[in-house]
Every structure is written in C-alpha cells, then in structure tokens.
XYZ file of C-alpha atoms in Angstrom:
418
model
C 32.052 46.193 9.027
C 31.181 43.382 11.492
C 28.463 42.153 9.324
C 30.739 42.088 6.240
C 33.347 40.181 8.234
C 30.886 37.635 9.363
C 29.652 37.114 5.786
C 33.238 36.866 4.536
C 33.831 34.087 7.131
C 30.663 32.092 6.287
C 31.229 31.629 2.578
C 34.243 29.448 2.796
C 32.271 26.948 4.968
C 30.081 26.233 1.947
C 33.163 25.131 0.029
C 35.643 22.436 1.092
C 39.225 23.734 1.453
C 40.489 21.382 -1.297
C 38.999 20.359 -4.612
C 37.100 16.980 -4.311
C 39.070 14.182 -6.194
C 37.783 13.082 -9.420
C 36.624 9.471 -9.374
C 37.763 8.120 -12.663
C 35.935 4.947 -12.286
C 32.654 6.876 -12.205
C 33.520 8.312 -15.624
C 33.871 4.626 -16.961
C 30.533 3.678 -15.210
C 28.815 6.478 -17.055
C 30.467 5.737 -20.332
C 29.518 2.061 -20.076
C 26.067 2.771 -18.991
C 25.320 5.014 -22.014
C 26.687 2.363 -24.281
C 24.413 -0.175 -22.515
C 21.556 2.276 -23.225
C 22.248 2.024 -26.984
C 22.074 -1.676 -26.968
C 18.849 -1.428 -24.732
C 17.028 0.947 -27.232
C 17.985 -1.275 -30.183
C 16.467 -4.135 -28.060
C 13.238 -2.104 -27.601
C 12.711 -2.447 -31.306
C 12.544 -6.204 -30.953
C 10.525 -6.753 -27.838
C 6.677 -6.733 -27.207
C 6.719 -3.574 -25.150
C 5.616 -0.291 -26.664
C 8.067 1.834 -28.528
C 8.177 4.347 -31.322
C 8.787 1.739 -34.129
C 8.525 -2.117 -33.940
C 10.147 -4.857 -35.847
C 8.028 -7.416 -37.611
C 10.034 -10.008 -35.635
C 9.166 -8.422 -32.290
C 8.716 -11.041 -29.517
C 9.486 -11.867 -25.925
C 12.767 -13.809 -26.521
C 15.240 -11.049 -25.312
C 12.922 -9.473 -22.723
C 14.623 -11.343 -19.738
C 17.891 -9.848 -20.874
C 16.198 -6.464 -21.101
C 14.958 -6.838 -17.562
C 18.429 -7.564 -16.260
C 19.468 -3.801 -16.746
C 16.072 -1.956 -16.831
C 15.686 -1.685 -13.038
C 19.054 0.063 -12.482
C 20.539 1.470 -15.607
C 19.087 4.948 -15.505
C 19.134 5.085 -11.749
C 22.956 4.523 -12.016
C 23.308 7.450 -14.435
C 21.499 9.657 -12.022
C 23.811 8.615 -9.131
C 26.773 9.374 -11.230
C 25.274 12.663 -12.331
C 24.652 13.548 -8.726
C 28.281 12.873 -7.742
C 29.438 15.065 -10.613
C 26.949 17.800 -9.607
C 28.040 17.556 -5.872
C 31.670 17.966 -6.929
C 30.887 21.018 -9.128
C 28.714 22.767 -6.555
C 31.421 22.305 -3.996
C 33.852 24.552 -6.030
C 31.496 26.926 -7.691
C 29.147 29.652 -6.478
C 25.527 28.236 -6.496
C 24.357 30.650 -9.003
C 27.421 30.108 -11.354
C 26.708 26.308 -10.952
C 23.092 26.705 -11.935
C 23.979 28.925 -14.969
C 26.572 26.491 -16.249
C 24.361 23.408 -15.880
C 21.422 25.176 -17.501
C 23.696 26.155 -20.486
C 24.928 22.493 -20.768
C 21.549 20.918 -20.405
C 18.692 23.229 -21.546
C 20.359 24.340 -24.765
C 20.810 20.614 -25.972
C 17.283 19.780 -24.672
C 15.615 22.461 -26.730
C 17.781 21.740 -29.767
C 17.102 18.011 -29.357
C 13.268 18.521 -29.127
C 13.001 20.489 -32.269
C 15.945 19.080 -34.463
C 17.099 15.701 -33.196
C 13.891 14.136 -31.872
C 11.224 14.934 -34.531
C 12.460 12.266 -37.025
C 11.457 9.667 -34.302
C 7.887 10.927 -34.070
C 7.628 11.180 -37.911
C 8.678 7.389 -38.316
C 6.336 6.653 -35.571
C 3.196 8.189 -37.233
C 4.108 6.618 -40.527
C 4.252 3.124 -38.965
C 1.460 3.343 -36.524
C -1.030 5.570 -38.283
C -0.005 5.295 -41.860
C 0.738 9.087 -42.182
C 1.432 9.990 -45.744
C 2.627 13.584 -45.429
C 6.116 14.811 -46.182
C 8.563 15.606 -43.304
C 8.022 19.339 -43.914
C 4.227 18.834 -43.425
C 4.819 16.828 -40.320
C 7.126 19.366 -38.880
C 4.530 22.060 -39.434
C 2.245 20.194 -37.231
C 5.043 19.247 -34.727
C 5.916 22.872 -33.954
C 2.316 23.809 -33.634
C 1.722 21.144 -31.001
C -0.681 19.120 -33.053
C -2.547 16.421 -31.055
C -4.364 14.646 -33.575
C -2.053 11.738 -34.099
C -4.193 9.246 -31.958
C -4.178 5.491 -31.532
C -4.584 4.131 -28.000
C -3.806 7.612 -26.873
C -2.549 10.678 -28.661
C 1.021 11.563 -29.518
C 2.082 14.648 -27.557
C 3.960 17.164 -29.668
C 6.480 18.586 -29.348
C 8.184 15.790 -27.398
C 11.530 15.017 -25.814
C 11.321 11.272 -26.139
C 14.618 9.879 -24.783
C 15.740 13.402 -23.888
C 13.340 13.359 -20.756
C 16.521 12.345 -18.850
C 18.050 15.743 -19.645
C 14.922 17.526 -18.421
C 14.826 15.692 -15.230
C 18.575 16.108 -14.737
C 18.241 19.982 -15.016
C 15.353 19.939 -12.403
C 17.386 17.864 -9.923
C 20.298 20.155 -10.410
C 18.179 23.201 -9.500
C 16.856 21.242 -6.516
C 20.379 20.498 -5.303
C 21.441 24.072 -5.757
C 18.509 25.178 -3.664
C 19.389 22.574 -0.951
C 23.021 23.569 -0.874
C 21.889 27.346 -0.717
C 19.577 26.580 2.133
C 21.784 24.303 4.145
C 25.170 25.830 3.639
C 27.820 24.206 5.676
C 25.203 21.830 7.097
C 25.303 20.061 3.751
C 28.831 18.881 4.220
C 27.928 17.848 7.786
C 25.122 15.797 6.647
C 27.289 14.095 4.023
C 29.810 13.163 6.689
C 27.181 11.703 8.878
C 25.657 9.926 5.954
C 29.038 8.555 5.063
C 29.528 7.146 8.597
C 26.100 5.538 8.424
C 26.487 3.853 5.166
C 29.101 1.253 6.204
C 29.058 -2.415 5.974
C 25.728 -3.984 5.213
C 23.829 -0.601 5.790
C 25.526 0.642 2.474
C 23.070 -1.780 0.550
C 20.137 -1.892 3.072
C 19.536 1.729 3.890
C 19.395 3.254 0.312
C 17.533 0.196 -0.993
C 15.014 0.666 1.788
C 14.496 4.267 0.867
C 13.815 3.326 -2.718
C 11.517 0.453 -1.610
C 9.448 2.841 0.474
C 9.148 5.192 -2.531
C 8.068 2.407 -4.780
C 5.558 0.924 -2.252
C 3.896 4.274 -1.520
C 3.899 5.912 -4.905
C 4.149 3.515 -7.816
C 0.506 2.398 -7.981
C -0.748 5.857 -7.731
C 1.809 7.605 -10.053
C 2.783 5.135 -12.857
C 5.833 6.168 -14.975
C 5.090 8.755 -17.682
C 8.403 10.547 -18.231
C 6.203 13.726 -18.802
C 7.796 15.634 -15.861
C 4.591 17.178 -14.324
C 2.797 13.942 -13.362
C 5.790 11.533 -12.893
C 5.916 11.702 -9.081
C 7.077 8.211 -8.391
C 10.008 8.583 -10.779
C 10.937 11.929 -9.313
C 10.950 10.413 -5.830
C 13.063 7.546 -6.997
C 15.601 9.392 -9.227
C 15.791 12.475 -6.889
C 16.766 10.152 -4.039
C 19.540 8.592 -6.024
C 20.754 11.907 -7.434
C 20.820 13.676 -4.075
C 22.530 10.580 -2.586
C 25.282 10.833 -5.193
C 25.639 14.490 -4.424
C 26.173 13.782 -0.748
C 28.561 10.793 -1.414
C 30.799 13.152 -3.583
C 31.665 14.938 -0.316
C 32.731 11.612 1.341
C 35.122 10.091 -1.175
C 36.174 7.319 1.305
C 32.749 5.741 0.934
C 33.722 4.272 -2.435
C 36.137 1.754 -0.729
C 33.037 0.246 1.025
C 31.198 0.037 -2.210
C 34.215 -1.782 -3.728
C 34.315 -4.249 -0.865
C 30.537 -5.040 -1.321
C 30.746 -5.539 -5.127
C 30.270 -9.362 -4.914
C 27.444 -9.062 -2.459
C 25.761 -6.402 -4.644
C 26.224 -8.760 -7.747
C 24.706 -11.676 -5.913
C 21.683 -9.767 -4.670
C 21.059 -8.167 -7.977
C 21.129 -11.514 -9.788
C 18.867 -13.085 -7.134
C 16.538 -10.169 -7.515
C 16.539 -10.591 -11.269
C 15.699 -14.214 -11.001
C 12.780 -13.570 -8.705
C 11.585 -10.636 -11.120
C 11.621 -13.171 -13.982
C 9.642 -15.680 -12.131
C 6.987 -13.013 -11.030
C 6.580 -11.641 -14.689
C 6.365 -15.190 -16.019
C 3.111 -15.689 -13.872
C 0.028 -14.536 -15.870
C -1.492 -11.401 -14.283
C -4.963 -13.164 -14.283
C -3.549 -16.040 -12.237
C -2.658 -13.703 -9.341
C -5.385 -10.862 -9.571
C -8.173 -11.372 -7.159
C -6.548 -14.383 -5.383
C -4.891 -14.710 -2.081
C -1.547 -14.251 -3.716
C -2.234 -10.639 -4.718
C -0.301 -9.426 -1.635
C 2.877 -10.610 -3.300
C 3.135 -7.609 -5.495
C 4.419 -5.574 -2.421
C 7.380 -7.664 -1.499
C 8.190 -7.898 -5.194
C 8.303 -4.184 -5.364
C 10.666 -4.223 -2.526
C 12.720 -6.965 -4.361
C 12.840 -4.617 -7.394
C 14.187 -1.838 -5.301
C 16.754 -4.029 -3.782
C 17.833 -5.265 -7.137
C 18.188 -1.706 -8.384
C 20.456 -0.563 -5.620
C 22.528 -3.737 -5.381
C 23.285 -3.599 -9.102
C 24.358 0.035 -8.731
C 26.774 -1.158 -5.780
C 28.070 -3.886 -7.995
C 28.611 -1.755 -10.943
C 30.445 0.876 -8.979
C 32.341 -1.591 -6.900
C 33.728 -3.524 -9.910
C 34.466 -0.360 -11.820
C 36.459 1.080 -8.861
C 38.311 -2.173 -8.639
C 39.263 -2.496 -12.289
C 38.542 0.872 -13.997
C 39.885 3.669 -11.652
C 42.354 5.073 -14.090
C 42.716 7.915 -16.520
C 43.916 7.896 -20.106
C 43.183 9.211 -23.534
C 40.395 6.827 -24.056
C 38.605 8.019 -20.797
C 39.105 11.657 -21.787
C 37.777 11.056 -25.355
C 34.737 8.996 -24.358
C 33.932 11.216 -21.474
C 33.394 14.138 -23.950
C 31.778 11.943 -26.629
C 29.169 10.119 -24.576
C 26.635 12.998 -24.143
C 26.419 14.021 -27.775
C 26.289 10.304 -28.629
C 23.497 9.869 -26.223
C 21.518 12.858 -27.826
C 21.907 11.273 -31.276
C 21.653 7.500 -30.848
C 17.950 6.943 -30.597
C 16.886 8.990 -33.536
C 19.518 7.073 -35.521
C 18.139 3.693 -34.261
C 14.558 4.737 -35.089
C 15.359 6.134 -38.568
C 17.636 3.320 -39.530
C 15.336 0.682 -38.290
C 12.429 2.149 -40.259
C 14.556 2.556 -43.334
C 15.884 -1.122 -43.121
C 12.404 -2.843 -42.994
C 12.202 -3.204 -46.868
C 15.554 -5.246 -46.762
C 13.778 -7.939 -44.811
C 16.931 -9.031 -42.994
C 16.822 -11.770 -40.244
C 16.518 -10.061 -36.890
C 19.897 -11.210 -35.815
C 21.646 -9.655 -38.989
C 19.448 -6.640 -38.729
C 20.356 -6.096 -35.096
C 23.931 -6.407 -35.719
C 23.771 -4.022 -38.559
C 21.845 -1.516 -36.318
C 24.480 -1.739 -33.498
C 27.373 -1.081 -36.072
C 25.611 1.572 -37.911
C 24.331 3.542 -34.883
C 27.716 3.366 -33.132
C 29.743 4.413 -36.219
C 27.352 7.196 -37.189
C 27.039 8.492 -33.714
C 30.746 8.786 -33.279
C 31.106 10.293 -36.823
C 28.609 12.897 -35.970
C 30.426 13.674 -32.772
C 33.604 14.168 -34.540
C 31.908 16.842 -36.710
C 30.119 18.466 -33.676
C 33.335 18.786 -31.608
C 35.259 20.412 -34.430
C 32.552 22.974 -35.372
C 32.362 25.639 -32.666
C 28.729 26.713 -33.174
C 27.599 23.097 -32.845
C 29.301 22.338 -29.539
C 26.866 23.971 -27.178
C 23.919 22.275 -28.976
C 25.288 18.990 -27.728
C 26.312 19.959 -24.290
C 30.033 20.667 -25.028
C 32.016 23.666 -23.787
C 33.982 26.053 -25.883
C 36.541 24.457 -28.152
C 39.912 24.519 -26.371
C 42.492 26.685 -27.803
C 45.594 24.650 -28.721
C 48.327 24.746 -31.257
C 49.212 22.100 -33.789
C 47.290 19.090 -35.343
C 48.011 16.834 -32.403
C 46.188 19.011 -30.086
C 43.227 19.323 -32.302
C 43.069 15.539 -32.623
C 42.923 14.890 -28.829
C 39.844 16.645 -27.237
C 40.320 18.174 -23.827
C 38.338 16.736 -20.985
C 35.768 19.685 -21.004
C 32.557 17.749 -20.590
C 31.457 17.399 -16.828
C 31.095 13.678 -15.712
C 27.346 14.207 -15.173
C 26.395 16.124 -18.276
C-alpha cells in the first residue's frame, strides 16, 4: 500500500499542474518557415548545387539569397517542433505521446516514400541518366531497392528525399520521450535552470556556442547526408536545437527575452551572412595549403552564430507582431504539414514537364511558385475532406461537426510540431 501511494505521488511531478500555454507566434513561425522552404526548393532548381532536376538556366545568381536562409531554416523548424513536443509530453503519458507522434509521423513517412516521393526519383533518372522506361517499370525497380541508377554515385531506392525531416523528427521525439522518462521531475527543474541561465546576451551566446562546438568537432568527419545512420553531425546539431525547444516549452517566460533580442539577433545574422558570402566567394584553391587555411574554423563558428541569431530574430519578431490566434492560423497550421509532404514532388514534376515550353527563368519560376502553391492547397482540401487520406498526411480524425459552416472551417487538430 505504501509503495502504491509513493508511486501515485510521483506521477504528478512529471506533469505540470496546468497546461502549458500555446505560443501562437510559434505556429506562425512554423507556417512561414515551411512557405520559405517551398521557395527554397524552387530555388534549388536554378542554382549550381546538386538537386534532383536542374534548369538549363541554372547558375549562381540567386545563391547568395539561398545562403541567407539555408543555415537556419530547418534548425528553426526543429526548434518549433521541440517546443510543440515539449508541450505535448507535459500533458500526456510518455507512451501515449510516443504512440501519437509515431502515428502522425511514421504513417506519412511510409506513404510518402512509396507514393509521394517516387515521381521525384523517376524524373531524376530520366534527366540525369536518360532512363526510357515507363513509370510502372521504374516503380518495380524502386520497390525492389534497385541500386543500378549510378552517375557520380548511385541513387538509393527507396528514398525519402525531402521527407528526411520527418524521419529525423520521429527519432528525436523518441529520444525526448526517453529523456523525460529517465529524468522525471528533474526535466522540469533542468528547464527552469536553463531558463534562468538564458537571459540577456547568454540567450544568444550559449546556444550558439553549443552549435559551434558541434560544428567544429564533427562537420569535417561527418558531412551532411540526410541518410539517418551516418549523419552524426546533423544529428548533434538538430538534436541540440530540438531538445532546447522542448526545455524552453517548460519556461514560457523565456520568449520575452527572445523578443527583446530580436534586433540584435537580426544584426548578428546579417553580419554572419555577409561574412559567409565573402568566404564562399574566395576560391577554395586560393586558401587550401596556405597560411589562411585556419580561417575555416572561425568561419564554422560564424555559421553557427548566424544560425542561432537568425532563429532568435525570427522568433522575436514573430512574438512581437504575430502572437495572435485566428481562422488563418488555425487553417494554415493544419494545412502546412500536408503541403510540406506534397510540395517537392510538385516542384520536380512540374519543372520537368515545363522544360519543353522554354520559358525564361523568371517567368518559369513565377509559374512554379503559383502552380505549386495552388496545387498543394487544392490537394490539401481534398485530403482534409476524405477521412481515409487524413492519417496519410499527418492529420487526425476528421472532427464531427454539424452544418456546412463547420465543414468549411477545419478544427485545429494538427500539433504545432507535426
């Protein structure tokens, strides 16, 4: 009886007595970051960096603007996902939390890998290797794990392409659940101490220093692959940001400090961007083997500082100007994950199909932006109305509501970090 009483008294310590407040500005941050991702992936069609399909007009003209967001965009999404996960695990049993997140993440991941993503790889092998088989022929090779599509390396099939984010997010969700399970009430105490430590200049310097250490120690040894099993630098970086978000969720007052540092964060991010542009403008051969080789290390620290400063700026300005609810937030919060799942396949397929039109790059890019956005939301409108499709795109059960007005306005059932 005594043991049962002790256990009963321990469990509430794992869960705060009151629900953690929803930070509406973080929903807007997530929405805007995903829309920025659509623009970024359209940009990938036009730059010199490797991608699934490439424009005949590809060049380096927009690469400086791509580098403005590439250091921090996905890190910001992992931070917001961490905050959402931290709020959820605070009010749910840990096993229930893992089960819910697995359903919301793994089902769309598997569906995406075998239904949504394959057209990207099909267009890729047509453009890069001159593959002449039908889509059905390609899919027979795809599901068998064919590794014969090779040019400067072999295409790994099946693949998750842009859905690597979902796979990583699920892994970090499980890690968070294990940490909360192991620490119990100590997780909240650590969060409180962290919130006290991250005040003033330390709110920028300490997280940036942690990211810089990870980059300095691991990047050269573990370059980015998005292949899960060998992507150790990216795991260190994104897991730090994700767990930091989960801890900050327990200290809602920290966001006032983020808001106060928004201009400082913006200034540091823009300065870091300028330094990175200068660094990348210098030919690698001009630095390698010279006395200036050592500059690569402070530049890695600059990259980490830019990453975190931009996150502080984005969250700070959003809290200042977008911390409000409304029909638009509720609709877009539900739409953004299905749109994310669909957008890159639409970009690749449309870009490949539009090549014979020989449009100028400016007109073509504008057409891609409009078509991808319209089609993504049109497909979302179908998905949210068809109950069997909803779990395939990370949506919960269709809410029961009477009347056409209720059907037209989706309930806010998608968790902020989906």
